[in-house]
mmCIF file of C-alpha atoms in Angstrom:
data_model
loop_
_atom_site.group_PDB
_atom_site.id
_atom_site.type_symbol
_atom_site.label_atom_id
_atom_site.label_comp_id
_atom_site.label_asym_id
_atom_site.label_seq_id
_atom_site.Cartn_x
_atom_site.Cartn_y
_atom_site.Cartn_z
ATOM 1 C CA MET A 1 5.593 -32.279 18.368
ATOM 2 C CA LYS A 2 3.951 -34.450 15.756
ATOM 3 C CA SER A 3 6.830 -34.278 13.344
ATOM 4 C CA THR A 4 9.479 -36.929 13.765
ATOM 5 C CA LYS A 5 12.038 -34.687 12.112
ATOM 6 C CA PRO A 6 14.945 -34.009 14.480
ATOM 7 C CA LEU A 7 14.804 -30.533 15.950
ATOM 8 C CA TRP A 8 17.788 -28.209 15.910
ATOM 9 C CA GLY A 9 17.728 -27.687 19.641
ATOM 10 C CA ASP A 10 17.764 -31.441 20.255
ATOM 11 C CA ILE A 11 20.712 -31.940 17.942
ATOM 12 C CA LEU A 12 22.556 -29.102 19.648
ATOM 13 C CA VAL A 13 21.857 -30.467 23.122
ATOM 14 C CA VAL A 14 22.889 -34.012 22.189
ATOM 15 C CA LEU A 15 26.082 -32.732 20.574
ATOM 16 C CA LEU A 16 26.926 -30.621 23.615
ATOM 17 C CA ALA A 17 26.187 -33.609 25.840
ATOM 18 C CA LEU A 18 28.519 -35.758 23.712
ATOM 19 C CA ILE A 19 31.269 -33.166 24.036
ATOM 20 C CA PHE A 20 30.636 -33.001 27.790
ATOM 21 C CA VAL A 21 30.888 -36.800 28.160
ATOM 22 C CA GLY A 22 34.022 -36.817 26.017
ATOM 23 C CA TYR A 23 35.510 -34.119 28.208
ATOM 24 C CA LEU A 24 34.652 -36.178 31.311
ATOM 25 C CA PHE A 25 36.438 -39.210 29.886
ATOM 26 C CA LYS A 26 39.453 -37.109 29.003
ATOM 27 C CA SER A 27 39.719 -35.310 32.309
ATOM 28 C CA LEU A 28 38.778 -38.117 34.709
ATOM 29 C CA TRP A 29 40.523 -40.995 33.007
ATOM 30 C CA HIS A 30 43.919 -39.372 32.868
ATOM 31 C CA GLN A 31 46.674 -41.892 33.318
ATOM 32 C CA GLU A 32 49.180 -39.736 35.096
ATOM 33 C CA HIS A 33 52.437 -41.457 35.678
ATOM 34 C CA ALA A 34 53.594 -41.538 39.267
ATOM 35 C CA ALA A 35 56.908 -40.002 40.290
ATOM 36 C CA LYS A 36 57.410 -41.322 43.783
ATOM 37 C CA LEU A 37 56.705 -44.383 45.843
ATOM 38 C CA GLN A 38 55.791 -44.218 49.491
ATOM 39 C CA ILE A 39 56.107 -47.358 51.582
ATOM 40 C CA ARG A 40 54.366 -47.641 54.903
ATOM 41 C CA LEU A 41 55.021 -50.167 57.585
ATOM 42 C CA GLY A 42 52.356 -50.308 60.270
ATOM 43 C CA ASP A 43 51.339 -46.735 61.012
ATOM 44 C CA LYS A 44 54.638 -45.168 59.986
ATOM 45 C CA ILE A 45 56.078 -44.052 56.684
ATOM 46 C CA TYR A 46 58.914 -46.495 56.125
ATOM 47 C CA ALA A 47 60.492 -44.817 53.140
ATOM 48 C CA THR A 48 59.827 -42.728 50.049
ATOM 49 C CA TYR A 49 61.658 -43.580 46.860
ATOM 50 C CA SER A 50 61.778 -42.103 43.398
ATOM 51 C CA LEU A 51 60.513 -44.421 40.686
ATOM 52 C CA ASP A 52 63.326 -43.276 38.401
ATOM 53 C CA GLN A 53 65.880 -45.607 39.910
ATOM 54 C CA ASN A 54 65.587 -49.373 39.870
ATOM 55 C CA ARG A 55 65.791 -50.714 43.357
ATOM 56 C CA MET A 56 64.943 -53.675 45.536
ATOM 57 C CA VAL A 57 63.650 -53.046 49.044
ATOM 58 C CA ASP A 58 63.390 -55.681 51.749
ATOM 59 C CA ILE A 59 61.173 -54.821 54.687
ATOM 60 C CA GLN A 60 60.952 -56.748 57.913
ATOM 61 C CA GLY A 61 57.291 -56.761 58.924
ATOM 62 C CA PRO A 62 55.513 -58.489 61.822
ATOM 63 C CA ILE A 63 55.321 -61.856 60.040
ATOM 64 C CA GLY A 64 58.383 -61.811 57.852
ATOM 65 C CA LEU A 65 60.274 -60.284 55.001
ATOM 66 C CA THR A 66 58.460 -58.434 52.223
ATOM 67 C CA ARG A 67 60.370 -57.722 49.049
ATOM 68 C CA ILE A 68 59.404 -54.739 46.929
ATOM 69 C CA VAL A 69 60.910 -54.153 43.520
ATOM 70 C CA ILE A 70 61.077 -50.850 41.659
ATOM 71 C CA ALA A 71 61.908 -51.194 37.990
ATOM 72 C CA ASN A 72 61.329 -48.997 34.932
ATOM 73 C CA GLY A 73 59.079 -46.543 36.752
ATOM 74 C CA GLN A 74 56.883 -49.328 38.114
ATOM 75 C CA VAL A 75 56.686 -51.011 41.452
ATOM 76 C CA ARG A 76 55.377 -54.317 42.754
ATOM 77 C CA PHE A 77 55.405 -56.650 45.694
ATOM 78 C CA ALA A 78 57.915 -59.247 44.537
ATOM 79 C CA SER A 79 57.425 -61.560 47.471
ATOM 80 C CA SER A 80 55.547 -61.545 50.715
ATOM 81 C CA PRO A 81 55.284 -63.892 53.672
ATOM 82 C CA CYS A 82 51.499 -63.592 53.784
ATOM 83 C CA THR A 83 49.256 -66.567 52.988
ATOM 84 C CA ASN A 84 46.814 -64.971 50.580
ATOM 85 C CA GLN A 85 49.420 -63.182 48.395
ATOM 86 C CA TYR A 86 46.893 -60.526 47.342
ATOM 87 C CA CYS A 87 49.643 -57.916 47.386
ATOM 88 C CA VAL A 88 51.843 -59.897 45.014
ATOM 89 C CA HIS A 89 48.929 -60.574 42.680
ATOM 90 C CA GLN A 90 48.271 -56.821 42.391
ATOM 91 C CA GLY A 91 51.199 -56.814 40.011
ATOM 92 C CA TRP A 92 53.013 -53.779 38.712
ATOM 93 C CA LEU A 93 51.758 -50.345 39.699
ATOM 94 C CA SER A 94 52.719 -47.253 37.775
ATOM 95 C CA ARG A 95 49.952 -44.665 37.945
ATOM 96 C CA LYS A 96 49.557 -41.879 40.427
ATOM 97 C CA GLY A 97 47.184 -42.756 43.241
ATOM 98 C CA GLN A 98 47.524 -46.519 42.853
ATOM 99 C CA ALA A 99 48.168 -48.501 45.991
ATOM 100 C CA ALA A 100 48.848 -52.039 47.085
ATOM 101 C CA ILE A 101 48.477 -53.218 50.631
ATOM 102 C CA CYS A 102 49.637 -56.305 52.436
ATOM 103 C CA LEU A 103 47.563 -56.357 55.584
ATOM 104 C CA PRO A 104 49.124 -59.438 57.223
ATOM 105 C CA ASN A 105 52.590 -57.955 57.061
ATOM 106 C CA GLN A 106 51.322 -54.368 57.493
ATOM 107 C CA VAL A 107 53.177 -53.099 54.438
ATOM 108 C CA SER A 108 51.561 -50.751 51.951
ATOM 109 C CA LEU A 109 52.689 -49.038 48.790
ATOM 110 C CA GLU A 110 51.279 -45.818 47.474
ATOM 111 C CA LEU A 111 52.285 -44.095 44.292
ATOM 112 C CA LEU A 112 52.545 -40.342 44.451
ATOM 113 C CA GLY A 113 52.720 -37.804 41.695
ATOM 114 C CA GLY A 114 54.490 -34.499 41.916
ATOM 115 C CA GLU A 115 51.878 -33.531 44.461
ATOM 116 C CA LYS A 116 49.629 -35.950 46.217
ATOM 117 C CA SER A 117 46.088 -36.279 44.929
ATOM 118 C CA PHE A 118 43.350 -36.807 47.476
ATOM 119 C CA ASP A 119 42.525 -40.370 48.296
ATOM 120 C CA SER A 120 39.727 -39.379 50.617
ATOM 121 C CA LEU A 121 38.256 -36.352 52.251
ATOM 122 C CA ASN A 122 37.205 -36.222 55.865
ATOM 123 C CA TYR A 123 34.827 -33.833 57.469
ATOM 124 C CA MET B 1 -23.225 -51.892 49.241
ATOM 125 C CA THR B 2 -25.757 -51.304 51.966
ATOM 126 C CA ASN B 3 -25.746 -48.113 53.964
ATOM 127 C CA LEU B 4 -24.296 -49.926 56.956
ATOM 128 C CA GLN B 5 -21.357 -51.205 54.945
ATOM 129 C CA LYS B 6 -20.846 -47.807 53.433
ATOM 130 C CA ASN B 7 -20.583 -46.183 56.823
ATOM 131 C CA LYS B 8 -17.948 -48.653 57.869
ATOM 132 C CA CYS B 9 -15.728 -47.703 54.966
ATOM 133 C CA ILE B 10 -13.293 -44.875 55.321
ATOM 134 C CA ASP B 11 -14.357 -42.604 52.559
ATOM 135 C CA ILE B 12 -11.481 -40.768 50.946
ATOM 136 C CA GLN B 13 -12.589 -38.060 48.606
ATOM 137 C CA THR B 14 -10.744 -38.465 45.355
ATOM 138 C CA THR B 15 -10.794 -36.249 42.340
ATOM 139 C CA ALA B 16 -10.383 -37.112 38.692
ATOM 140 C CA ASP B 17 -6.863 -35.735 38.968
ATOM 141 C CA ASP B 18 -6.025 -38.235 41.689
ATOM 142 C CA HIS B 19 -7.283 -41.094 39.566
ATOM 143 C CA ARG B 20 -5.285 -39.920 36.606
ATOM 144 C CA ILE B 21 -2.115 -39.558 38.676
ATOM 145 C CA ALA B 22 -2.648 -43.011 40.172
ATOM 146 C CA LYS B 23 -3.178 -44.559 36.763
ATOM 147 C CA LEU B 24 -0.089 -42.935 35.290
ATOM 148 C CA ALA B 25 2.010 -43.718 38.358
ATOM 149 C CA ALA B 26 0.951 -47.352 38.016
ATOM 150 C CA PHE B 27 2.428 -47.387 34.509
ATOM 151 C CA ALA B 28 5.657 -45.909 35.819
ATOM 152 C CA ILE B 29 5.797 -48.380 38.708
ATOM 153 C CA GLY B 30 5.267 -51.260 36.283
ATOM 154 C CA LEU B 31 8.173 -50.104 34.135
ATOM 155 C CA HIS B 32 10.325 -49.527 37.194
ATOM 156 C CA LEU B 33 9.675 -53.068 38.463
ATOM 157 C CA LEU B 34 10.275 -54.536 35.027
ATOM 158 C CA GLU B 35 13.614 -52.815 34.933
ATOM 159 C CA ALA B 36 14.537 -53.893 38.443
ATOM 160 C CA VAL B 37 14.680 -57.546 37.391
ATOM 161 C CA LEU B 38 16.857 -56.819 34.377
ATOM 162 C CA PRO B 39 20.526 -57.506 34.981
ATOM 163 C CA SER B 40 22.770 -54.481 34.738
ATOM 164 C CA PRO B 41 26.481 -54.487 33.900
ATOM 165 C CA LEU B 42 27.168 -51.775 36.452
ATOM 166 C CA PRO B 43 25.035 -51.005 39.476
ATOM 167 C CA GLY B 44 23.367 -47.696 38.754
ATOM 168 C CA VAL B 45 23.247 -48.098 34.981
ATOM 169 C CA LYS B 46 19.596 -48.643 34.096
ATOM 170 C CA PRO B 47 17.590 -47.527 31.095
ATOM 171 C CA GLY B 48 15.195 -45.554 33.300
ATOM 172 C CA LEU B 49 12.131 -46.477 31.277
ATOM 173 C CA ALA B 50 9.851 -45.092 33.979
ATOM 174 C CA ASN B 51 11.111 -41.647 33.047
ATOM 175 C CA ILE B 52 9.311 -42.009 29.743
ATOM 176 C CA VAL B 53 6.071 -41.871 31.720
ATOM 177 C CA THR B 54 7.269 -38.802 33.627
ATOM 178 C CA LEU B 55 8.151 -37.034 30.383
ATOM 179 C CA PHE B 56 4.929 -38.053 28.711
ATOM 180 C CA VAL B 57 2.936 -36.703 31.651
ATOM 181 C CA LEU B 58 4.929 -33.490 31.620
ATOM 182 C CA TYR B 59 4.047 -32.925 27.963
ATOM 183 C CA ARG B 60 0.421 -34.004 28.117
ATOM 184 C CA PHE B 61 -0.466 -32.643 31.544
ATOM 185 C CA ASP B 62 1.706 -30.379 33.664
ATOM 186 C CA PHE B 63 4.770 -30.310 35.833
ATOM 187 C CA ALA B 64 2.880 -30.921 39.073
ATOM 188 C CA THR B 65 1.342 -34.130 37.706
ATOM 189 C CA ALA B 66 4.730 -35.268 36.427
ATOM 190 C CA ALA B 67 6.301 -34.636 39.836
ATOM 191 C CA TRP B 68 3.502 -36.604 41.536
ATOM 192 C CA VAL B 69 3.899 -39.518 39.158
ATOM 193 C CA SER B 70 7.679 -39.546 39.474
ATOM 194 C CA LEU B 71 7.769 -39.397 43.280
ATOM 195 C CA LEU B 72 4.902 -41.840 43.741
ATOM 196 C CA ARG B 73 6.783 -44.202 41.473
ATOM 197 C CA VAL B 74 9.939 -43.900 43.602
ATOM 198 C CA PHE B 75 8.094 -44.528 46.876
ATOM 199 C CA ALA B 76 5.732 -47.243 45.678
ATOM 200 C CA SER B 77 8.421 -49.150 43.756
ATOM 201 C CA SER B 78 10.723 -49.129 46.753
ATOM 202 C CA LEU B 79 7.915 -50.536 48.903
ATOM 203 C CA LEU B 80 7.232 -53.238 46.333
ATOM 204 C CA LEU B 81 10.905 -54.113 45.916
ATOM 205 C CA GLY B 82 11.494 -53.996 49.652
ATOM 206 C CA ASN B 83 14.202 -51.370 49.637
ATOM 207 C CA PHE B 84 12.304 -48.448 51.154
ATOM 208 C CA LEU B 85 14.736 -46.153 53.037
ATOM 209 C CA SER B 86 17.681 -48.268 51.891
ATOM 210 C CA PRO B 87 20.621 -46.832 49.914
ATOM 211 C CA THR B 88 18.918 -47.958 46.699
ATOM 212 C CA PHE B 89 15.888 -45.916 47.646
ATOM 213 C CA ALA B 90 18.056 -42.898 48.515
ATOM 214 C CA LEU B 91 19.741 -43.141 45.114
ATOM 215 C CA SER B 92 16.415 -43.423 43.383
ATOM 216 C CA LEU B 93 14.898 -40.509 45.292
ATOM 217 C CA SER B 94 17.816 -38.107 44.881
ATOM 218 C CA GLY B 95 17.985 -38.986 41.200
ATOM 219 C CA ALA B 96 14.265 -38.399 40.768
ATOM 220 C CA LEU B 97 14.375 -35.086 42.654
ATOM 221 C CA LEU B 98 17.257 -33.699 40.613
ATOM 222 C CA SER B 99 15.799 -34.886 37.336
ATOM 223 C CA LEU B 100 12.495 -33.239 38.282
ATOM 224 C CA ALA B 101 14.435 -30.045 38.986
ATOM 225 C CA ALA B 102 15.986 -30.332 35.512
ATOM 226 C CA LEU B 103 12.553 -30.883 33.971
ATOM 227 C CA PHE B 104 11.145 -27.927 35.881
ATOM 228 C CA LEU B 105 13.729 -25.669 34.261
ATOM 229 C CA THR B 106 13.721 -27.227 30.787
ATOM 230 C CA GLN B 107 9.936 -27.319 30.394
ATOM 231 C CA TYR B 108 10.106 -23.640 29.426
ATOM 232 C CA LEU B 109 12.343 -24.320 26.404
ATOM 233 C CA PRO B 110 10.598 -23.456 23.130
ATOM 234 C CA LEU B 111 8.789 -26.516 21.726
ATOM 235 C CA LYS B 112 9.721 -25.433 18.241
ATOM 236 C CA TYR B 113 13.374 -26.326 18.746
ATOM 237 C CA PHE B 114 13.454 -28.677 21.710
ATOM 238 C CA SER B 115 11.581 -31.975 21.987
ATOM 239 C CA ALA B 116 11.449 -34.650 24.663
ATOM 240 C CA VAL B 117 14.949 -35.744 23.600
ATOM 241 C CA THR B 118 16.489 -32.612 25.103
ATOM 242 C CA LEU B 119 14.456 -32.891 28.280
ATOM 243 C CA SER B 120 15.198 -36.585 28.569
ATOM 244 C CA VAL B 121 18.950 -36.172 28.146
ATOM 245 C CA LEU B 122 19.157 -33.306 30.625
ATOM 246 C CA ALA B 123 16.930 -35.123 33.115
ATOM 247 C CA ALA B 124 19.070 -38.273 32.753
ATOM 248 C CA PHE B 125 22.208 -36.239 33.441
ATOM 249 C CA ALA B 126 20.564 -34.645 36.464
ATOM 250 C CA HIS B 127 19.465 -38.096 37.632
ATOM 251 C CA MET B 128 23.047 -39.356 37.469
ATOM 252 C CA VAL B 129 24.337 -36.270 39.264
ATOM 253 C CA GLY B 130 21.788 -36.844 42.020
ATOM 254 C CA GLN B 131 22.888 -40.444 42.383
ATOM 255 C CA LEU B 132 26.581 -39.602 42.278
ATOM 256 C CA ILE B 133 26.135 -37.020 45.031
ATOM 257 C CA ILE B 134 24.678 -39.737 47.277
ATOM 258 C CA VAL B 135 27.372 -42.225 46.241
ATOM 259 C CA ARG B 136 30.231 -39.800 46.769
ATOM 260 C CA PHE B 137 29.138 -38.246 50.039
ATOM 261 C CA TRP B 138 27.419 -41.170 51.703
ATOM 262 C CA LEU B 139 27.948 -44.619 50.217
ATOM 263 C CA ILE B 140 31.504 -44.525 48.861
ATOM 264 C CA PRO B 141 33.323 -41.448 50.182
ATOM 265 C CA HIS B 142 36.313 -41.980 47.946
ATOM 266 C CA THR B 143 37.619 -40.127 44.896
ATOM 267 C CA GLY B 144 37.852 -43.467 43.083
ATOM 268 C CA VAL B 145 34.185 -42.876 42.255
ATOM 269 C CA ALA B 146 35.398 -40.241 39.804
ATOM 270 C CA TYR B 147 36.643 -42.997 37.498
ATOM 271 C CA LEU B 148 33.078 -44.201 37.039
ATOM 272 C CA ILE B 149 31.552 -40.777 36.343
ATOM 273 C CA PRO B 150 32.340 -40.816 32.580
ATOM 274 C CA VAL B 151 30.808 -44.293 32.237
ATOM 275 C CA PHE B 152 27.660 -43.297 34.126
ATOM 276 C CA MET B 153 27.308 -40.078 32.164
ATOM 277 C CA ALA B 154 27.794 -41.869 28.842
ATOM 278 C CA ALA B 155 25.076 -44.339 29.838
ATOM 279 C CA ALA B 156 22.835 -41.426 30.867
ATOM 280 C CA LEU B 157 23.358 -39.837 27.459
ATOM 281 C CA VAL B 158 22.553 -43.013 25.525
ATOM 282 C CA PHE B 159 19.482 -43.906 27.564
ATOM 283 C CA GLY B 160 18.436 -40.261 27.695
ATOM 284 C CA VAL B 161 18.347 -40.063 23.901
ATOM 285 C CA VAL B 162 16.569 -43.415 23.569
ATOM 286 C CA ASN B 163 13.956 -42.517 26.183
ATOM 287 C CA GLY B 164 13.482 -39.116 24.581
ATOM 288 C CA LEU B 165 12.880 -40.668 21.165
ATOM 289 C CA LEU B 166 10.461 -43.180 22.679
ATOM 290 C CA THR B 167 8.628 -40.344 24.415
ATOM 291 C CA ASN B 168 8.401 -38.416 21.151
ATOM 292 C CA TYR B 169 7.000 -41.508 19.502
ATOM 293 C CA LEU B 170 4.434 -42.038 22.250
ATOM 294 C CA LEU B 171 3.456 -38.388 22.100
ATOM 295 C CA SER B 172 2.934 -38.621 18.350
ATOM 296 C CA LEU B 173 0.709 -41.676 18.882
ATOM 297 C CA ASN B 174 -1.347 -39.793 21.471
ATOM 298 C CA PRO B 175 -2.168 -36.337 20.156
ATOM 299 C CA PRO B 176 -2.954 -33.798 22.899
ATOM 300 C CA GLN B 177 -6.679 -33.385 22.155
ATOM 301 C CA GLN B 178 -7.431 -36.917 23.378
ATOM 302 C CA HIS B 179 -6.253 -36.049 26.832
ATOM 303 C CA GLN B 180 -7.042 -32.396 27.298
ATOM 304 C CA ASP B 181 -10.753 -32.959 27.802
ATOM 305 C CA LYS B 182 -10.039 -35.130 30.854
ATOM 306 C CA GLY B 183 -9.953 -33.972 34.434
#
């Protein structure tokens, strides 16, 4: 223990730990592109669109008209009647699992991949 | 003290071991408190300097002493910081328990090849896992937590190595014979 020379076991462990952390970054920070867009209005699914086609969707919510734009595999709230405009400021969404919600007008967007990844688990 | 005063006192029998554990735990508590006032970029990312004391104790004494020091540190620090039984305390406790479990297993690694760096890194990982279990299943039951796991683990690796090196340094400053005659 008195020597300050690095020990082989330590080097091995630190290297393995580095590989492990690298693997974590690679596997958990995947940027999977979404394939579909699901729009909800209130408690119902309003529509599901493919992100492949450019499209403009106008939805009549409780307080007005929300405009959603799909373009180049991305989607955003283009305009909303709400006062805070949080949904519009979310900007373009393109990755699987991303979501934008406009609570005042009860409209929400969720991006889906080929198959839906869990957003939460209940017991 | 007169006899009368003595009788009034509640006399707790303490051994040399108790005194040693208390002294070492006090070091760990001091480091823990010092760290608590340091700003952290992400909640949960802390250097974990108190673990240096745990590791040092594990090397110079035994696992039981290290476990005492570590758990006393968790309880006493939470009382001092005012977060006893709060989520912060739960995170701290589950982290400490899992990192003690890691130390319990890794203490049997041959000293010839593995120093405190290995133990520190593995204990830091276990500490993070313990905290993430609490975060995932109690505090933030959402898979979004997964995005932070690589960051937490990278921090655990960096601080694990640093703490391990510091422990090695402290151990080299305090050769075993100075301590073995105690208790």
